[in-house]
Amino acid sequence: MFVNLISKLISTSSKKPTNSTIKRSLSTTTIMSSDKLKPIFDKLFPQIDELKPDFINVLKQAVEIPAVSSDESLRPMVVKKAEFLASQLKSLGFIDIQLKQLGTQPPPVNNPNLQLPPVVLSRYGNDPSKKTVLVYGHYDVQPAQIEDGWDTEPFELVVDETTQQLKGRGSTDDTGPLTGWLHIVRAHIEAGIEFPVNLITCFEGMEESGSLGLEDLIAKEASGYFKDVDAVCISDNYWLGTKKPVLTYGLRGCNYYQVTISGPKADLHSGVFGGVIAEPMVDLMQILSSLVDSQGKILINGIDEMVAPVTEKEHEIYKKIDFSLEELNEASGSNTALYKTKEDILMHRWRYPSLSVHGVEGAFYGQGAKTVIPAKVNGKFSIRTVPDMDSEKLTKLVVDHCNSVFKKLGSPNTCHAELIHDGAYWVSDPFNAQFTAASKATQVVYGVEPDLTREGGSIPITLTFEQELKTSVLLLPMGRGDDGAHSINEKLDISNFINGIKLMGAYLHFYAASPEN
Ligand code: BES
Ligand code: MN
Ligand code: MN
């Protein structure tokens, strides 16, 4: 079947050469024509299988470093993980490895001198006759504690032989996929196969906290380190379900807000002060509950009007996608869905905004029954944004809404609502040269044509790459929809890890051989 598939793919991939191909074709040693690919994959894929224990071992070392970007006290660990990656890159023969410093983290922070984690830039190969692909990933992770309900230590990679899964924080988001780019280079070296493109890595340590500082770096390096980049590939999302591979052409944006209510100077005894002073927590609860209703409807005026209307053609997209309510229930581990049809679920995940309330800093949350009045509380919530919402306009609506609700409470406390970070939404053309190459690669590795999906999650820097480098961006996921990113027992199936690495390799070869950029 493999042979038939390859020859079918080869017969459909010869297109009229463009100027840039003609330029590149002058160097016959490096341009890979498609008929050369089968013998390459025949050598490369078994090599990847053979290196599986090594690949898992590298991932294990990386997962053991608790690189939680949102926890100021763990910042040295984020830096340590960057250094670990740099040493791995060095041993693989990457050149021009730089840990780019981004300066101090902007407020709100506890430590005003807190340094942002470095961005790991490096190159593998520097051949002007080859295309250059920039791969982006993030080495920071979400917080995790065993008390949250993990079955095993979150910062230890557990290889579960029964389920054939790798369990640990970052396994799927995004340490597993990020290290995949290193592994595909290693596999080429071991198999003695020429690497098809020049690879540039851009690995950041602040993605889970809004990619602070990265935008400026990309703008600056667009004419520097990233000068020759032809395409950007990001492996930091997931299949929609658990069986069918996908390629992703859209993300929602994310505007993250904090509303702070301050009252007394310190936490107080509720027996002494209860009923006598205005409680910050009570004010905050009223504000938070005014943002969204239990059906998921955003209650802030003016937001709906910014959302691009659904087109007739758009309905067709959802029909073709392999997904169901049952899969949503399985992934959430519950029957708590707000919508019943596939189309409604996907539209509300992909193309409508949503507002989530995340937590309250400063509130009592431990076990037992502490009788305290918290003095100052920060409510955190975010809005997933979609075309054609304007971030600044949205922030004005949100801040005005919070202030006006607070004013109506007539409270003597103070209220301050602010934006913590915003990352743009992104929608691309899923039929360009990169997506075509990735689709062929998926067919070779998985034997099926991938579904084309958008995501409800956000990768703030995606649009910046597209705009600053003037290239297309492809989202090439490794993990599955039930991997539990940000949740307890985050996992990556070993088969997704290994096939994901093969997919990265096949995509690079097909893209290198494609006549367009
Ligand atoms: N890998 C995710 C992005 C993602 C999430 C893709 C869900 C597809 C589905 C990324 O690490 C992430 O979690 N991003 C944050 C960004 C936020 C902090 C601005 C997110 O989406 O919450
Ligand atoms: Mn991620
Ligand atoms: Mn994440």
Coordinates of C-alpha atoms and ligand atoms in Angstrom, one line a residue:
M1 CA 0.0 0.0 0.0
F2 CA 2.9 2.3 0.8
V3 CA 4.3 2.0 -2.7
N4 CA 0.9 2.8 -4.3
L5 CA 0.4 5.7 -2.2
I6 CA 3.8 7.2 -2.9
S7 CA 3.5 6.7 -6.7
K8 CA 0.0 8.3 -6.6
L9 CA 1.4 11.3 -4.7
I10 CA 4.4 11.6 -7.0
S11 CA 2.1 11.7 -10.1
T12 CA 0.1 14.6 -8.7
S13 CA 2.9 16.8 -7.5
S14 CA 4.6 18.1 -10.6
K15 CA 3.6 21.7 -11.0
K16 CA 4.9 24.5 -13.2
P17 CA 8.1 25.8 -11.7
T18 CA 8.1 29.3 -10.3
N19 CA 11.0 31.8 -10.4
S20 CA 12.2 30.7 -7.0
T21 CA 12.2 27.0 -8.1
I22 CA 14.2 27.8 -11.2
K23 CA 16.7 29.6 -9.0
R24 CA 16.9 26.6 -6.6
S25 CA 16.9 24.0 -9.4
L26 CA 20.2 25.3 -10.5
S27 CA 21.6 23.4 -7.6
T28 CA 20.7 19.9 -8.5
T29 CA 22.3 18.2 -5.5
T30 CA 19.9 19.7 -3.0
I31 CA 16.5 19.9 -4.7
M32 CA 14.8 16.7 -3.9
S33 CA 12.3 15.5 -6.6
S34 CA 9.4 13.5 -5.3
D35 CA 10.5 10.2 -6.9
K36 CA 13.5 10.3 -4.6
L37 CA 11.4 10.2 -1.5
K38 CA 10.3 6.6 -1.2
P39 CA 13.8 5.3 -0.7
I40 CA 14.4 8.1 1.8
F41 CA 11.4 7.2 3.8
D42 CA 12.2 3.5 3.6
K43 CA 15.5 4.3 5.4
L44 CA 14.3 7.2 7.6
F45 CA 11.2 5.6 9.2
P46 CA 12.9 2.4 10.5
Q47 CA 15.6 4.6 11.9
I48 CA 13.1 6.6 13.8
D49 CA 11.6 3.4 15.2
E50 CA 15.0 2.2 16.2
L51 CA 15.7 5.5 18.1
K52 CA 12.5 5.4 20.0
P53 CA 14.2 4.7 23.4
D54 CA 16.6 7.5 22.9
F55 CA 13.9 9.9 21.9
I56 CA 11.8 9.0 25.0
N57 CA 14.9 9.5 27.1
V58 CA 15.5 13.0 25.9
L59 CA 11.9 13.9 26.5
K60 CA 12.2 12.4 30.0
Q61 CA 15.1 14.7 30.8
A62 CA 13.2 17.7 29.5
V63 CA 9.9 16.9 31.3
E64 CA 11.8 16.7 34.6
I65 CA 12.6 20.4 34.5
P66 CA 9.5 22.2 35.9
A67 CA 9.6 25.1 33.5
V68 CA 6.4 26.8 34.6
S69 CA 6.4 30.3 33.1
S70 CA 3.6 31.7 35.2
D71 CA 5.3 30.9 38.5
E72 CA 7.9 33.6 39.2
S73 CA 9.7 31.3 41.7
L74 CA 10.3 28.7 39.0
R75 CA 11.8 31.1 36.5
P76 CA 15.3 29.6 37.1
M77 CA 13.9 26.3 36.0
V78 CA 12.5 27.8 32.8
V79 CA 16.0 29.1 32.1
K80 CA 17.5 25.7 32.9
K81 CA 15.3 24.0 30.3
A82 CA 16.4 26.5 27.7
E83 CA 20.0 25.6 28.5
F84 CA 19.2 21.9 28.3
L85 CA 17.7 22.4 24.9
A86 CA 20.7 24.4 23.8
S87 CA 23.1 21.6 24.9
Q88 CA 21.0 19.1 22.9
L89 CA 21.0 21.3 19.8
K90 CA 24.8 21.7 20.1
S91 CA 25.4 18.0 20.4
L92 CA 23.3 17.4 17.2
G93 CA 25.4 19.9 15.2
F94 CA 23.1 22.9 15.2
I95 CA 25.0 26.1 14.7
D96 CA 24.7 29.7 15.7
I97 CA 22.9 28.7 18.9
Q98 CA 21.8 31.8 20.7
L99 CA 19.8 32.3 23.9
K100 CA 18.1 35.6 23.2
Q101 CA 17.4 37.6 26.2
L102 CA 14.1 39.6 26.2
G103 CA 14.6 41.9 29.2
T104 CA 12.5 42.2 32.3
Q105 CA 8.9 41.0 32.5
P106 CA 6.4 43.9 32.3
P107 CA 3.9 44.4 35.2
P108 CA 1.9 42.9 36.9
V109 CA 4.8 41.0 38.5
N110 CA 5.9 40.6 42.1
N111 CA 9.6 41.0 41.3
P112 CA 10.1 44.1 39.1
N113 CA 13.5 42.8 38.0
L114 CA 12.2 39.4 36.8
Q115 CA 13.9 38.5 33.6
L116 CA 11.9 36.9 30.8
P117 CA 13.1 33.5 29.8
P118 CA 15.4 33.3 26.7
V119 CA 14.3 32.4 23.2
V120 CA 16.4 29.6 21.8
L121 CA 17.5 30.3 18.3
S122 CA 19.6 27.9 16.3
R123 CA 20.2 26.7 12.7
Y124 CA 20.7 23.3 11.2
G125 CA 22.3 23.7 7.8
N126 CA 22.9 26.9 6.0
D127 CA 22.7 26.0 2.3
P128 CA 21.4 28.9 0.1
S129 CA 20.1 26.4 -2.5
K130 CA 17.7 24.8 0.1
K131 CA 14.5 26.2 1.5
T132 CA 14.6 27.4 5.0
V133 CA 11.9 26.3 7.5
L134 CA 11.5 28.0 10.9
V135 CA 10.1 25.7 13.5
Y136 CA 8.5 27.3 16.6
G137 CA 7.7 25.6 19.8
H138 CA 7.5 26.5 23.5
Y139 CA 9.5 24.8 26.3
D140 CA 7.5 26.4 29.1
V141 CA 4.6 24.5 30.6
Q142 CA 1.5 24.9 32.6
P143 CA 1.7 24.5 36.4
A144 CA 1.1 21.1 37.8
Q145 CA 1.0 19.6 41.3
I146 CA 0.3 16.0 42.2
E147 CA -2.4 17.3 44.6
D148 CA -4.4 18.5 41.6
G149 CA -5.3 14.8 41.1
W150 CA -2.4 13.4 39.0
D151 CA -1.9 9.7 39.3
T152 CA 1.9 10.1 39.0
E153 CA 4.4 12.9 39.6
P154 CA 3.7 15.5 36.9
F155 CA 7.4 16.4 36.4
E156 CA 8.5 12.8 35.9
L157 CA 7.9 11.3 32.5
V158 CA 6.1 8.0 33.1
V159 CA 6.2 5.4 30.3
D160 CA 3.0 3.4 30.7
E161 CA 3.6 0.1 29.0
T162 CA -0.1 -0.9 29.2
T163 CA -1.6 2.1 27.6
Q164 CA 1.5 2.8 25.5
Q165 CA 1.5 6.4 26.7
L166 CA 4.0 8.9 27.9
K167 CA 2.6 10.8 30.9
G168 CA 3.9 14.0 32.4
R169 CA 3.5 17.8 32.2
G170 CA 4.6 19.0 28.8
S171 CA 4.4 15.6 27.2
T172 CA 2.0 16.9 24.6
D173 CA 2.1 20.7 25.3
D174 CA 4.6 21.3 24.0
T175 CA 7.8 19.6 25.1
G176 CA 7.1 16.4 23.2
P177 CA 6.4 18.0 19.8
L178 CA 9.2 20.6 20.3
T179 CA 11.8 17.9 20.9
G180 CA 10.4 16.1 17.9
W181 CA 12.2 18.6 15.7
L182 CA 15.5 17.7 17.4
H183 CA 14.7 14.0 16.9
I184 CA 14.0 14.3 13.2
V185 CA 17.5 15.8 12.8
R186 CA 19.0 13.0 14.8
A187 CA 17.3 10.4 12.7
H188 CA 18.7 11.9 9.5
I189 CA 22.2 12.0 10.9
E190 CA 22.0 8.3 12.1
A191 CA 20.5 7.2 8.8
G192 CA 23.0 9.2 6.8
I193 CA 20.3 11.1 4.9
E194 CA 20.9 14.6 3.8
F195 CA 18.6 17.0 5.6
P196 CA 16.1 18.4 3.0
V197 CA 15.9 22.0 4.3
N198 CA 17.8 24.6 6.4
L199 CA 16.1 24.4 9.8
I200 CA 15.8 27.4 12.2
T201 CA 14.5 26.9 15.7
C202 CA 12.6 29.5 17.6
F203 CA 11.8 28.0 21.0
E204 CA 10.3 30.3 23.6
G205 CA 9.7 29.9 27.3
M206 CA 6.8 32.3 27.8
E207 CA 4.0 31.0 25.6
E208 CA 1.8 29.8 28.4
S209 CA 2.0 33.3 29.8
G210 CA 1.2 35.2 26.6
S211 CA 4.5 35.1 24.7
L212 CA 5.7 38.3 26.3
G213 CA 8.6 39.9 24.5
L214 CA 8.6 37.6 21.6
E215 CA 6.8 39.9 19.1
D216 CA 9.6 42.5 19.3
L217 CA 12.3 39.8 18.8
I218 CA 10.6 38.5 15.7
A219 CA 10.1 42.0 14.3
K220 CA 13.8 42.7 14.9
E221 CA 15.1 39.4 13.5
A222 CA 12.9 39.4 10.4
S223 CA 15.7 41.0 8.6
G224 CA 18.4 39.3 10.7
Y225 CA 18.3 35.7 12.0
F226 CA 15.1 35.0 10.2
K227 CA 16.0 36.7 6.9
D228 CA 15.8 33.7 4.6
V229 CA 12.8 31.9 6.2
D230 CA 10.5 30.5 3.5
A231 CA 8.0 28.9 5.8
V232 CA 7.0 28.6 9.5
C233 CA 5.8 25.3 11.0
I234 CA 4.4 25.1 14.5
S235 CA 3.7 21.8 16.2
D236 CA 1.7 22.9 19.2
N237 CA -1.9 21.7 18.8
Y238 CA -3.8 18.5 18.7
W239 CA -6.0 16.3 16.6
L240 CA -9.6 17.1 17.0
G241 CA -10.4 13.5 18.1
T242 CA -8.3 10.5 18.9
K243 CA -8.0 8.7 15.6
K244 CA -7.8 11.0 12.6
P245 CA -4.8 13.3 11.9
V246 CA -5.5 16.9 11.1
L247 CA -3.8 19.9 9.8
T248 CA -4.8 23.2 11.3
Y249 CA -5.3 26.6 9.6
G250 CA -6.9 28.7 12.4
L251 CA -6.6 29.6 16.0
R252 CA -8.6 31.8 18.3
G253 CA -6.9 34.7 20.0
C254 CA -6.8 35.3 23.7
N255 CA -7.2 38.5 25.7
Y256 CA -6.5 37.8 29.4
Y257 CA -7.8 40.1 32.1
Q258 CA -7.5 40.7 35.7
V259 CA -9.9 42.6 37.9
T260 CA -8.6 43.6 41.4
I261 CA -10.7 44.6 44.3
S262 CA -8.8 46.1 47.2
G263 CA -10.3 46.8 50.6
P264 CA -8.8 46.5 54.1
K265 CA -5.0 46.6 54.7
A266 CA -4.7 42.9 55.6
D267 CA -6.9 39.8 55.8
L268 CA -9.3 40.1 58.7
H269 CA -11.3 37.9 61.1
S270 CA -14.8 37.5 59.8
G271 CA -16.2 37.3 63.3
V272 CA -14.8 40.7 64.1
F273 CA -15.2 42.5 60.8
G274 CA -17.9 40.5 59.1
G275 CA -21.0 42.7 58.5
V276 CA -19.0 45.8 59.5
I277 CA -16.8 46.3 56.5
A278 CA -17.3 45.9 52.7
E279 CA -15.8 42.6 51.6
P280 CA -13.6 42.6 48.4
M281 CA -14.5 39.0 47.6
V282 CA -18.3 39.8 47.5
D283 CA -17.7 42.7 45.1
L284 CA -15.5 40.5 42.9
M285 CA -18.0 37.7 42.7
Q286 CA -20.7 40.1 41.5
I287 CA -18.4 41.4 38.8
L288 CA -17.3 38.0 37.7
S289 CA -20.9 36.7 37.5
S290 CA -21.9 39.7 35.3
L291 CA -19.5 38.6 32.6
V292 CA -21.0 35.4 31.2
D293 CA -24.1 33.3 31.8
S294 CA -24.4 29.6 32.4
Q295 CA -25.2 28.9 28.8
G296 CA -21.8 30.5 27.8
K297 CA -23.4 33.7 26.5
I298 CA -21.1 36.7 27.0
L299 CA -22.9 39.5 28.8
I300 CA -20.6 42.4 27.9
N301 CA -22.4 44.7 25.5
G302 CA -20.8 45.3 22.1
I303 CA -18.9 42.1 21.6
D304 CA -21.3 40.2 19.4
E305 CA -21.3 43.0 17.0
M306 CA -17.6 42.6 16.3
V307 CA -17.9 38.9 15.3
A308 CA -17.8 38.2 11.5
P309 CA -21.1 36.8 10.4
V310 CA -21.4 33.1 9.4
T311 CA -21.4 32.6 5.6
E312 CA -23.4 30.1 3.6
K313 CA -20.2 28.4 2.4
E314 CA -18.9 28.0 5.9
H315 CA -21.6 25.5 6.8
E316 CA -20.1 23.0 4.3
I317 CA -16.8 23.0 6.2
Y318 CA -18.2 21.4 9.3
K319 CA -20.1 18.7 7.5
K320 CA -16.9 17.1 6.3
I321 CA -15.1 17.0 9.7
D322 CA -14.9 13.8 11.7
F323 CA -16.2 14.7 15.1
S324 CA -19.1 14.1 17.4
L325 CA -20.7 15.1 20.7
E326 CA -19.6 11.8 22.1
E327 CA -16.0 12.7 21.4
L328 CA -16.4 16.0 23.2
N329 CA -18.0 14.2 26.2
E330 CA -15.2 11.7 26.3
A331 CA -12.5 14.4 26.2
S332 CA -14.2 16.4 28.9
G333 CA -15.0 13.3 30.9
S334 CA -18.5 14.4 31.4
N335 CA -21.9 15.2 29.9
T336 CA -21.7 18.9 30.3
A337 CA -21.7 20.1 26.7
L338 CA -23.7 23.3 26.0
Y339 CA -24.4 22.3 22.4
K340 CA -25.5 19.0 20.9
T341 CA -24.7 19.1 17.2
K342 CA -21.3 18.8 15.6
E343 CA -21.7 22.1 13.8
D344 CA -22.7 24.0 16.9
I345 CA -19.9 22.6 18.9
L346 CA -17.2 23.3 16.3
M347 CA -18.5 26.8 15.6
H348 CA -18.4 27.7 19.2
R349 CA -15.0 26.3 19.6
W350 CA -13.5 27.8 16.4
R351 CA -15.4 30.8 15.2
Y352 CA -17.3 32.4 18.1
P353 CA -15.7 34.1 21.1
S354 CA -16.0 32.6 24.6
L355 CA -15.3 34.0 28.1
S356 CA -13.8 31.7 30.8
V357 CA -13.4 32.6 34.5
H358 CA -10.2 31.0 35.6
G359 CA -9.6 31.8 39.3
V360 CA -9.2 34.2 42.1
E361 CA -5.8 35.1 43.5
G362 CA -5.7 36.1 47.1
A363 CA -8.9 34.1 48.1
F364 CA -9.0 31.3 50.6
Y365 CA -9.0 28.1 48.7
G366 CA -7.5 25.4 51.0
Q367 CA -9.2 22.6 52.9
G368 CA -11.2 23.3 56.1
A369 CA -13.3 26.3 57.1
K370 CA -11.1 29.3 57.6
T371 CA -13.1 32.3 58.8
V372 CA -11.2 35.0 57.0
I373 CA -12.1 38.1 54.9
P374 CA -9.5 38.3 52.1
A375 CA -8.2 41.9 51.9
K376 CA -7.4 42.0 48.2
V377 CA -8.5 39.6 45.4
N378 CA -7.7 39.4 41.8
G379 CA -10.3 37.7 39.5
K380 CA -8.8 36.3 36.4
F381 CA -10.7 35.7 33.2
S382 CA -10.0 35.5 29.5
I383 CA -11.9 36.0 26.3
R384 CA -11.1 33.9 23.2
T385 CA -11.2 36.2 20.2
V386 CA -12.2 35.6 16.6
P387 CA -12.4 37.5 13.3
D388 CA -13.1 40.4 13.2
M389 CA -12.7 41.4 16.8
D390 CA -10.5 44.3 17.6
S391 CA -8.3 43.7 20.7
E392 CA -8.2 47.4 21.9
K393 CA -11.9 47.9 21.4
L394 CA -12.6 44.7 23.3
T395 CA -10.4 45.8 26.2
K396 CA -12.3 49.1 26.4
L397 CA -15.6 47.3 26.5
V398 CA -14.4 44.9 29.2
V399 CA -12.8 47.6 31.4
D400 CA -15.9 49.8 31.1
H401 CA -18.1 46.9 31.9
C402 CA -16.3 46.0 35.1
N403 CA -16.1 49.6 36.2
S404 CA -19.8 50.2 35.6
V405 CA -20.9 47.0 37.4
F406 CA -18.6 47.9 40.3
K407 CA -20.0 51.4 40.4
K408 CA -23.5 50.1 40.7
L409 CA -22.5 48.1 43.8
G410 CA -21.9 51.3 45.7
S411 CA -18.9 49.7 47.4
P412 CA -16.2 51.8 49.3
N413 CA -13.6 49.3 48.0
T414 CA -11.5 50.0 44.9
C415 CA -11.7 48.3 41.6
H416 CA -9.1 48.0 38.9
A417 CA -9.6 46.0 35.7
E418 CA -6.7 45.5 33.3
L419 CA -5.5 43.5 30.3
I420 CA -2.6 41.1 31.2
H421 CA -1.8 40.0 27.7
D422 CA -3.5 39.7 24.3
G423 CA -2.6 37.3 21.5
A424 CA -4.2 37.6 18.1
Y425 CA -6.4 35.1 16.3
W426 CA -5.2 33.6 13.1
V427 CA -6.8 32.1 10.0
S428 CA -4.9 30.9 7.0
D429 CA -5.2 29.3 3.5
P430 CA -5.2 25.5 4.1
F431 CA -4.3 24.7 0.4
N432 CA -0.9 26.4 0.0
A433 CA 2.4 24.6 -0.7
Q434 CA 3.1 23.9 3.0
F435 CA -0.3 22.4 3.7
T436 CA -0.1 20.4 0.5
A437 CA 3.3 19.0 1.6
A438 CA 1.9 18.2 5.1
S439 CA -1.1 16.5 3.6
K440 CA 1.0 14.2 1.5
A441 CA 3.2 13.5 4.5
T442 CA 0.1 12.6 6.5
Q443 CA -1.0 10.2 3.8
V444 CA 2.4 8.5 3.8
V445 CA 2.7 8.2 7.6
Y446 CA -0.9 7.5 8.5
G447 CA -2.4 6.4 5.2
V448 CA -5.3 8.9 5.4
E449 CA -6.0 12.4 4.2
P450 CA -6.0 14.7 7.2
D451 CA -9.1 16.8 8.2
L452 CA -8.5 20.5 8.0
T453 CA -9.4 22.1 11.3
R454 CA -9.3 25.3 13.3
E455 CA -8.6 25.4 17.0
G456 CA -10.3 27.0 19.9
G457 CA -7.0 27.5 21.7
S458 CA -4.4 30.2 21.0
I459 CA -0.7 30.4 20.1
P460 CA -0.2 34.2 20.3
I461 CA 2.8 34.5 18.1
T462 CA 1.4 32.7 15.0
L463 CA 0.0 35.8 13.3
T464 CA 3.2 37.7 14.1
F465 CA 5.3 35.2 12.2
E466 CA 3.0 35.4 9.2
Q467 CA 3.1 39.2 9.2
E468 CA 6.7 39.9 10.1
L469 CA 8.3 37.2 8.0
K470 CA 5.8 37.4 5.2
T471 CA 5.6 33.6 5.1
S472 CA 2.8 31.1 5.5
V473 CA 2.4 29.2 8.8
L474 CA 1.4 25.6 9.1
L475 CA 0.1 24.0 12.3
L476 CA 1.2 20.4 12.3
P477 CA -0.1 18.6 15.4
M478 CA 1.5 15.6 17.0
G479 CA -0.9 14.7 19.9
R480 CA -4.5 13.7 20.2
G481 CA -7.6 15.6 21.3
D482 CA -7.7 13.7 24.6
D483 CA -4.1 14.4 25.7
G484 CA -5.2 16.5 28.6
A485 CA -3.1 19.6 27.8
H486 CA -3.3 22.0 30.8
S487 CA -5.1 19.2 32.7
I488 CA -4.1 16.4 35.1
N489 CA -2.4 13.3 33.7
E490 CA -1.3 15.0 30.5
K491 CA -0.1 12.4 28.1
L492 CA 1.2 11.7 24.6
D493 CA 0.6 8.4 23.0
I494 CA 3.9 6.8 22.0
S495 CA 2.5 6.1 18.5
N496 CA 1.7 9.8 18.1
F497 CA 5.2 10.7 19.3
I498 CA 6.9 8.4 16.9
N499 CA 4.6 8.9 13.9
G500 CA 4.6 12.6 14.7
I501 CA 8.4 12.6 14.2
K502 CA 8.0 10.7 10.9
L503 CA 5.4 13.2 9.9
M504 CA 7.8 16.1 10.6
G505 CA 10.4 14.4 8.4
A506 CA 8.0 13.6 5.6
Y507 CA 6.6 17.1 5.6
L508 CA 10.1 18.6 5.3
H509 CA 11.0 16.4 2.4
F510 CA 7.7 17.0 0.5
Y511 CA 8.0 20.7 1.2
A512 CA 11.6 20.8 0.0
A513 CA 10.6 19.1 -3.2
S514 CA 7.5 21.3 -3.8
P515 CA 7.9 23.7 -6.6
E516 CA 6.5 26.7 -4.7
N517 CA 7.4 28.4 -1.5
Ligands
BES1 N1 -0.8 24.5 22.8 C1 -1.6 25.5 23.2 C2 -2.5 26.1 22.1 C3 -3.7 25.3 21.8 C4 -4.6 25.0 22.8 C5 -3.8 24.8 20.5 C6 -5.7 24.2 22.5 C7 -4.9 24.0 20.3 C8 -5.8 23.7 21.2 C9 -0.8 26.6 23.9 O1 0.3 26.1 24.6 C10 -1.7 27.3 24.8 O2 -2.1 26.7 25.8 N2 -1.8 28.6 24.6 C11 -2.5 29.4 25.5 C12 -2.2 30.8 25.1 C13 -2.6 31.9 26.1 C14 -1.9 31.8 27.3 C15 -2.5 33.2 25.4 C16 -3.9 29.1 25.5 O3 -4.5 28.8 24.5 O4 -4.5 29.2 26.6
MN2 MN 1.2 24.7 23.6
MN3 MN -0.6 25.3 26.5

